[in-house]
Amino acid sequence: MRCQPLRRALSVSVVQRKKLNICFTISDVDWQITKDIFGIAASIATVLGGFAACFAAYFAYSGVSTWQKSIRLQKRYDYIEPMHIALDGMLEKRFAFRSSVAKYSEDKINYREFSENVSAFTQYQSDLKRYSSLLKHELSSSERKQLDRYFAKVNDGFNDFLGTKPVEVGSFDKRLESFNGKHFVSAVQEYKGYLNSLK
């Protein structure tokens, strides 16, 4: 029976020693190492913050460039739509324009009727040139060259339709096509197709 209290006393002293050892170890911490660890953690946080700032700048730049691109596309659309209207108007008024010019040179039309027919066509023509000029500012150099090429085809087709372009000696069908403005119509359709591809 005496052994029991002795064992208890021994176990209590061992526990107290362990507690003392723990307290001793905490007070014996090397604070220089702790400062180094916190310094390393702060450096890592700074580097991660730098990466986060770079990603934020990249996303901001891509957002701005997307916004600029959408503005450029909207401008293109705003210029192309009136060009379509002008081209359709030119097609619609082409016969009245040609007839009025022919009649006026032969004094077979009064000035009021002539000016109505001619001014309607020339207004569409003026709109086409104006919006074409504005559109060019929004295009790359290769797109501008293509636009000029299609515009030149429209002018050639129109001159062919008016009869101001020299007529090649050929069949009656070719002359009839020129008279009806087939080349002008096809040139306008090609031009409109190219404009649609720019939207």
PDB file of C-alpha atoms in Angstrom:
ATOM      1  CA  MET A   1       0.000   0.000   0.000  1.00  0.00           C
ATOM      2  CA  ARG A   2       2.924   2.377   0.581  1.00  0.00           C
ATOM      3  CA  CYS A   3       4.054   1.969  -3.008  1.00  0.00           C
ATOM      4  CA  GLN A   4       0.985   3.681  -4.367  1.00  0.00           C
ATOM      5  CA  PRO A   5       1.630   7.196  -2.997  1.00  0.00           C
ATOM      6  CA  LEU A   6       5.297   7.002  -4.011  1.00  0.00           C
ATOM      7  CA  ARG A   7       4.369   6.180  -7.598  1.00  0.00           C
ATOM      8  CA  ARG A   8       1.904   9.057  -7.640  1.00  0.00           C
ATOM      9  CA  ALA A   9       4.511  11.480  -6.374  1.00  0.00           C
ATOM     10  CA  LEU A  10       6.970  10.349  -9.040  1.00  0.00           C
ATOM     11  CA  SER A  11       4.460  10.725 -11.845  1.00  0.00           C
ATOM     12  CA  VAL A  12       3.525  14.255 -10.641  1.00  0.00           C
ATOM     13  CA  SER A  13       7.164  15.320 -10.633  1.00  0.00           C
ATOM     14  CA  VAL A  14       7.645  13.971 -14.183  1.00  0.00           C
ATOM     15  CA  VAL A  15       4.603  15.925 -15.399  1.00  0.00           C
ATOM     16  CA  GLN A  16       5.888  19.071 -13.688  1.00  0.00           C
ATOM     17  CA  ARG A  17       9.261  18.559 -15.313  1.00  0.00           C
ATOM     18  CA  LYS A  18       7.621  18.228 -18.723  1.00  0.00           C
ATOM     19  CA  LYS A  19       5.699  21.440 -18.130  1.00  0.00           C
ATOM     20  CA  LEU A  20       8.886  23.200 -17.148  1.00  0.00           C
ATOM     21  CA  ASN A  21      10.642  21.900 -20.237  1.00  0.00           C
ATOM     22  CA  ILE A  22       7.866  23.265 -22.443  1.00  0.00           C
ATOM     23  CA  CYS A  23       8.061  26.668 -20.768  1.00  0.00           C
ATOM     24  CA  PHE A  24      11.798  26.629 -21.075  1.00  0.00           C
ATOM     25  CA  THR A  25      11.633  25.825 -24.823  1.00  0.00           C
ATOM     26  CA  ILE A  26       9.197  28.684 -25.570  1.00  0.00           C
ATOM     27  CA  SER A  27      11.343  31.204 -23.752  1.00  0.00           C
ATOM     28  CA  ASP A  28      14.403  29.880 -25.547  1.00  0.00           C
ATOM     29  CA  VAL A  29      13.032  30.647 -29.099  1.00  0.00           C
ATOM     30  CA  ASP A  30      15.551  32.233 -31.469  1.00  0.00           C
ATOM     31  CA  TRP A  31      13.831  35.511 -32.413  1.00  0.00           C
ATOM     32  CA  GLN A  32      16.214  36.131 -35.307  1.00  0.00           C
ATOM     33  CA  ILE A  33      14.899  33.020 -37.102  1.00  0.00           C
ATOM     34  CA  THR A  34      11.330  34.159 -36.402  1.00  0.00           C
ATOM     35  CA  LYS A  35      12.066  37.576 -37.930  1.00  0.00           C
ATOM     36  CA  ASP A  36      13.626  35.864 -40.957  1.00  0.00           C
ATOM     37  CA  ILE A  37      10.572  33.661 -41.425  1.00  0.00           C
ATOM     38  CA  PHE A  38       8.231  36.672 -41.276  1.00  0.00           C
ATOM     39  CA  GLY A  39      10.552  38.552 -43.644  1.00  0.00           C
ATOM     40  CA  ILE A  40      10.410  35.689 -46.154  1.00  0.00           C
ATOM     41  CA  ALA A  41       6.611  35.545 -45.830  1.00  0.00           C
ATOM     42  CA  ALA A  42       6.411  39.313 -46.435  1.00  0.00           C
ATOM     43  CA  SER A  43       8.659  38.987 -49.516  1.00  0.00           C
ATOM     44  CA  ILE A  44       6.472  36.198 -50.904  1.00  0.00           C
ATOM     45  CA  ALA A  45       3.376  38.340 -50.269  1.00  0.00           C
ATOM     46  CA  THR A  46       5.036  41.269 -52.092  1.00  0.00           C
ATOM     47  CA  VAL A  47       5.896  39.073 -55.091  1.00  0.00           C
ATOM     48  CA  LEU A  48       2.357  37.669 -55.187  1.00  0.00           C
ATOM     49  CA  GLY A  49       1.006  41.222 -54.948  1.00  0.00           C
ATOM     50  CA  GLY A  50       3.209  42.192 -57.902  1.00  0.00           C
ATOM     51  CA  PHE A  51       1.848  39.267 -59.939  1.00  0.00           C
ATOM     52  CA  ALA A  52      -1.702  40.231 -58.992  1.00  0.00           C
ATOM     53  CA  ALA A  53      -1.025  43.830 -60.097  1.00  0.00           C
ATOM     54  CA  CYS A  54       0.377  42.578 -63.434  1.00  0.00           C
ATOM     55  CA  PHE A  55      -2.699  40.395 -63.998  1.00  0.00           C
ATOM     56  CA  ALA A  56      -4.975  43.309 -63.109  1.00  0.00           C
ATOM     57  CA  ALA A  57      -3.101  45.572 -65.559  1.00  0.00           C
ATOM     58  CA  TYR A  58      -3.344  42.915 -68.288  1.00  0.00           C
ATOM     59  CA  PHE A  59      -7.084  42.464 -67.764  1.00  0.00           C
ATOM     60  CA  ALA A  60      -7.586  46.239 -67.706  1.00  0.00           C
ATOM     61  CA  TYR A  61      -5.621  46.596 -70.966  1.00  0.00           C
ATOM     62  CA  SER A  62      -7.556  43.788 -72.657  1.00  0.00           C
ATOM     63  CA  GLY A  63     -10.803  45.360 -71.444  1.00  0.00           C
ATOM     64  CA  VAL A  64      -9.831  48.756 -72.872  1.00  0.00           C
ATOM     65  CA  SER A  65      -8.713  47.218 -76.184  1.00  0.00           C
ATOM     66  CA  THR A  66     -11.997  45.266 -76.421  1.00  0.00           C
ATOM     67  CA  TRP A  67     -13.888  48.484 -75.721  1.00  0.00           C
ATOM     68  CA  GLN A  68     -11.910  50.344 -78.421  1.00  0.00           C
ATOM     69  CA  LYS A  69     -12.524  47.520 -80.882  1.00  0.00           C
ATOM     70  CA  SER A  70     -16.260  47.598 -80.202  1.00  0.00           C
ATOM     71  CA  ILE A  71     -16.288  51.384 -80.771  1.00  0.00           C
ATOM     72  CA  ARG A  72     -14.409  50.917 -84.053  1.00  0.00           C
ATOM     73  CA  LEU A  73     -16.868  48.219 -85.172  1.00  0.00           C
ATOM     74  CA  GLN A  74     -19.804  50.443 -84.194  1.00  0.00           C
ATOM     75  CA  LYS A  75     -18.347  53.295 -86.272  1.00  0.00           C
ATOM     76  CA  ARG A  76     -17.923  50.949 -89.215  1.00  0.00           C
ATOM     77  CA  TYR A  77     -21.548  49.896 -88.899  1.00  0.00           C
ATOM     78  CA  ASP A  78     -22.671  53.533 -88.619  1.00  0.00           C
ATOM     79  CA  TYR A  79     -20.864  54.359 -91.890  1.00  0.00           C
ATOM     80  CA  ILE A  80     -21.703  51.179 -93.820  1.00  0.00           C
ATOM     81  CA  GLU A  81     -25.483  51.390 -93.336  1.00  0.00           C
ATOM     82  CA  PRO A  82     -25.824  54.805 -95.082  1.00  0.00           C
ATOM     83  CA  MET A  83     -23.522  53.512 -97.832  1.00  0.00           C
ATOM     84  CA  HIS A  84     -25.949  50.635 -98.450  1.00  0.00           C
ATOM     85  CA  ILE A  85     -28.824  53.104 -98.628  1.00  0.00           C
ATOM     86  CA  ALA A  86     -26.861  55.295-101.058  1.00  0.00           C
ATOM     87  CA  LEU A  87     -25.980  52.341-103.303  1.00  0.00           C
ATOM     88  CA  ASP A  88     -29.603  51.151-103.368  1.00  0.00           C
ATOM     89  CA  GLY A  89     -30.737  54.695-104.169  1.00  0.00           C
ATOM     90  CA  MET A  90     -28.237  54.962-107.015  1.00  0.00           C
ATOM     91  CA  LEU A  91     -29.518  51.689-108.461  1.00  0.00           C
ATOM     92  CA  GLU A  92     -33.109  52.867-108.164  1.00  0.00           C
ATOM     93  CA  LYS A  93     -32.521  56.295-109.725  1.00  0.00           C
ATOM     94  CA  ARG A  94     -30.024  55.288-112.419  1.00  0.00           C
ATOM     95  CA  PHE A  95     -32.518  55.098-115.304  1.00  0.00           C
ATOM     96  CA  ALA A  96     -34.162  58.432-114.443  1.00  0.00           C
ATOM     97  CA  PHE A  97     -30.714  60.014-114.185  1.00  0.00           C
ATOM     98  CA  ARG A  98     -29.542  58.690-117.554  1.00  0.00           C
ATOM     99  CA  SER A  99     -32.809  59.559-119.257  1.00  0.00           C
ATOM    100  CA  SER A 100     -32.769  63.099-117.836  1.00  0.00           C
ATOM    101  CA  VAL A 101     -29.174  63.702-118.918  1.00  0.00           C
ATOM    102  CA  ALA A 102     -29.962  62.470-122.452  1.00  0.00           C
ATOM    103  CA  LYS A 103     -33.169  64.518-122.702  1.00  0.00           C
ATOM    104  CA  TYR A 104     -31.515  67.644-121.310  1.00  0.00           C
ATOM    105  CA  SER A 105     -28.786  67.565-123.935  1.00  0.00           C
ATOM    106  CA  GLU A 106     -31.521  67.411-126.597  1.00  0.00           C
ATOM    107  CA  ASP A 107     -33.713  70.066-124.908  1.00  0.00           C
ATOM    108  CA  LYS A 108     -36.526  67.544-124.405  1.00  0.00           C
ATOM    109  CA  ILE A 109     -36.929  68.050-120.644  1.00  0.00           C
ATOM    110  CA  ASN A 110     -37.669  71.088-118.515  1.00  0.00           C
ATOM    111  CA  TYR A 111     -35.152  72.223-115.935  1.00  0.00           C
ATOM    112  CA  ARG A 112     -37.323  71.411-112.895  1.00  0.00           C
ATOM    113  CA  GLU A 113     -37.822  67.763-113.893  1.00  0.00           C
ATOM    114  CA  PHE A 114     -34.165  67.467-114.846  1.00  0.00           C
ATOM    115  CA  SER A 115     -32.944  68.873-111.536  1.00  0.00           C
ATOM    116  CA  GLU A 116     -35.311  66.597-109.541  1.00  0.00           C
ATOM    117  CA  ASN A 117     -34.096  63.439-111.280  1.00  0.00           C
ATOM    118  CA  VAL A 118     -30.443  64.399-111.302  1.00  0.00           C
ATOM    119  CA  SER A 119     -30.292  65.814-107.771  1.00  0.00           C
ATOM    120  CA  ALA A 120     -31.828  62.646-106.280  1.00  0.00           C
ATOM    121  CA  PHE A 121     -29.112  60.516-107.877  1.00  0.00           C
ATOM    122  CA  THR A 122     -26.277  62.927-107.123  1.00  0.00           C
ATOM    123  CA  GLN A 123     -27.383  63.155-103.469  1.00  0.00           C
ATOM    124  CA  TYR A 124     -27.004  59.369-103.143  1.00  0.00           C
ATOM    125  CA  GLN A 125     -23.669  59.593-104.937  1.00  0.00           C
ATOM    126  CA  SER A 126     -22.507  62.340-102.580  1.00  0.00           C
ATOM    127  CA  ASP A 127     -23.571  60.318 -99.510  1.00  0.00           C
ATOM    128  CA  LEU A 128     -21.669  57.303-100.808  1.00  0.00           C
ATOM    129  CA  LYS A 129     -18.471  59.322-101.255  1.00  0.00           C
ATOM    130  CA  ARG A 130     -18.807  61.023 -97.858  1.00  0.00           C
ATOM    131  CA  TYR A 131     -19.406  57.836 -95.851  1.00  0.00           C
ATOM    132  CA  SER A 132     -16.790  55.977 -97.861  1.00  0.00           C
ATOM    133  CA  SER A 133     -14.266  58.644 -96.883  1.00  0.00           C
ATOM    134  CA  LEU A 134     -15.262  58.359 -93.196  1.00  0.00           C
ATOM    135  CA  LEU A 135     -15.108  54.564 -93.312  1.00  0.00           C
ATOM    136  CA  LYS A 136     -11.555  54.629 -94.641  1.00  0.00           C
ATOM    137  CA  HIS A 137     -10.361  56.131 -91.337  1.00  0.00           C
ATOM    138  CA  GLU A 138     -11.522  52.972 -89.542  1.00  0.00           C
ATOM    139  CA  LEU A 139      -9.880  50.493 -91.947  1.00  0.00           C
ATOM    140  CA  SER A 140      -6.426  49.006 -92.321  1.00  0.00           C
ATOM    141  CA  SER A 141      -4.372  49.890 -95.406  1.00  0.00           C
ATOM    142  CA  SER A 142      -5.193  46.572 -97.125  1.00  0.00           C
ATOM    143  CA  GLU A 143      -8.915  47.056 -96.420  1.00  0.00           C
ATOM    144  CA  ARG A 144      -8.719  50.601 -97.836  1.00  0.00           C
ATOM    145  CA  LYS A 145      -7.115  49.284-101.028  1.00  0.00           C
ATOM    146  CA  GLN A 146      -9.874  46.692-101.396  1.00  0.00           C
ATOM    147  CA  LEU A 147     -12.528  49.357-100.804  1.00  0.00           C
ATOM    148  CA  ASP A 148     -10.982  51.569-103.506  1.00  0.00           C
ATOM    149  CA  ARG A 149     -10.863  48.628-105.901  1.00  0.00           C
ATOM    150  CA  TYR A 150     -14.575  47.874-105.452  1.00  0.00           C
ATOM    151  CA  PHE A 151     -15.433  51.583-105.683  1.00  0.00           C
ATOM    152  CA  ALA A 152     -13.519  51.843-108.981  1.00  0.00           C
ATOM    153  CA  LYS A 153     -15.559  48.893-110.304  1.00  0.00           C
ATOM    154  CA  VAL A 154     -18.779  50.709-109.380  1.00  0.00           C
ATOM    155  CA  ASN A 155     -17.587  53.837-111.231  1.00  0.00           C
ATOM    156  CA  ASP A 156     -16.613  51.786-114.289  1.00  0.00           C
ATOM    157  CA  GLY A 157     -19.987  50.047-114.261  1.00  0.00           C
ATOM    158  CA  PHE A 158     -21.776  53.370-113.977  1.00  0.00           C
ATOM    159  CA  ASN A 159     -19.783  54.925-116.844  1.00  0.00           C
ATOM    160  CA  ASP A 160     -20.545  51.828-118.890  1.00  0.00           C
ATOM    161  CA  PHE A 161     -24.241  52.260-118.061  1.00  0.00           C
ATOM    162  CA  LEU A 162     -24.195  55.953-119.034  1.00  0.00           C
ATOM    163  CA  GLY A 163     -22.457  55.134-122.285  1.00  0.00           C
ATOM    164  CA  THR A 164     -19.467  57.364-121.532  1.00  0.00           C
ATOM    165  CA  LYS A 165     -17.155  54.370-121.553  1.00  0.00           C
ATOM    166  CA  PRO A 166     -16.021  53.196-125.005  1.00  0.00           C
ATOM    167  CA  VAL A 167     -18.162  50.271-126.128  1.00  0.00           C
ATOM    168  CA  GLU A 168     -16.246  47.250-127.339  1.00  0.00           C
ATOM    169  CA  VAL A 169     -17.218  45.906-130.719  1.00  0.00           C
ATOM    170  CA  GLY A 170     -19.169  42.807-129.901  1.00  0.00           C
ATOM    171  CA  SER A 171     -22.524  41.206-129.842  1.00  0.00           C
ATOM    172  CA  PHE A 172     -25.842  42.907-129.360  1.00  0.00           C
ATOM    173  CA  ASP A 173     -26.181  41.141-125.985  1.00  0.00           C
ATOM    174  CA  LYS A 174     -23.144  42.952-124.574  1.00  0.00           C
ATOM    175  CA  ARG A 175     -24.505  46.320-125.660  1.00  0.00           C
ATOM    176  CA  LEU A 176     -27.884  45.459-124.181  1.00  0.00           C
ATOM    177  CA  GLU A 177     -26.212  44.445-120.892  1.00  0.00           C
ATOM    178  CA  SER A 178     -24.402  47.787-120.826  1.00  0.00           C
ATOM    179  CA  PHE A 179     -27.612  49.653-121.646  1.00  0.00           C
ATOM    180  CA  ASN A 180     -29.522  47.890-118.855  1.00  0.00           C
ATOM    181  CA  GLY A 181     -26.681  48.502-116.420  1.00  0.00           C
ATOM    182  CA  LYS A 182     -25.864  44.857-115.711  1.00  0.00           C
ATOM    183  CA  HIS A 183     -22.189  45.637-115.011  1.00  0.00           C
ATOM    184  CA  PHE A 184     -23.161  48.520-112.759  1.00  0.00           C
ATOM    185  CA  VAL A 185     -25.608  46.353-110.795  1.00  0.00           C
ATOM    186  CA  SER A 186     -23.110  43.504-110.354  1.00  0.00           C
ATOM    187  CA  ALA A 187     -20.381  45.975-109.286  1.00  0.00           C
ATOM    188  CA  VAL A 188     -22.744  47.488-106.711  1.00  0.00           C
ATOM    189  CA  GLN A 189     -23.643  44.022-105.376  1.00  0.00           C
ATOM    190  CA  GLU A 190     -19.948  43.110-105.050  1.00  0.00           C
ATOM    191  CA  TYR A 191     -19.283  46.399-103.283  1.00  0.00           C
ATOM    192  CA  LYS A 192     -22.159  45.788-100.864  1.00  0.00           C
ATOM    193  CA  GLY A 193     -20.889  42.270-100.205  1.00  0.00           C
ATOM    194  CA  TYR A 194     -17.458  43.632 -99.313  1.00  0.00           C
ATOM    195  CA  LEU A 195     -19.019  46.263 -97.051  1.00  0.00           C
ATOM    196  CA  ASN A 196     -20.928  43.515 -95.219  1.00  0.00           C
ATOM    197  CA  SER A 197     -17.664  41.654 -94.620  1.00  0.00           C
ATOM    198  CA  LEU A 198     -16.257  44.764 -92.888  1.00  0.00           C
ATOM    199  CA  LYS A 199     -19.027  44.916 -90.250  1.00  0.00           C
TER     200      LYS A 199
END
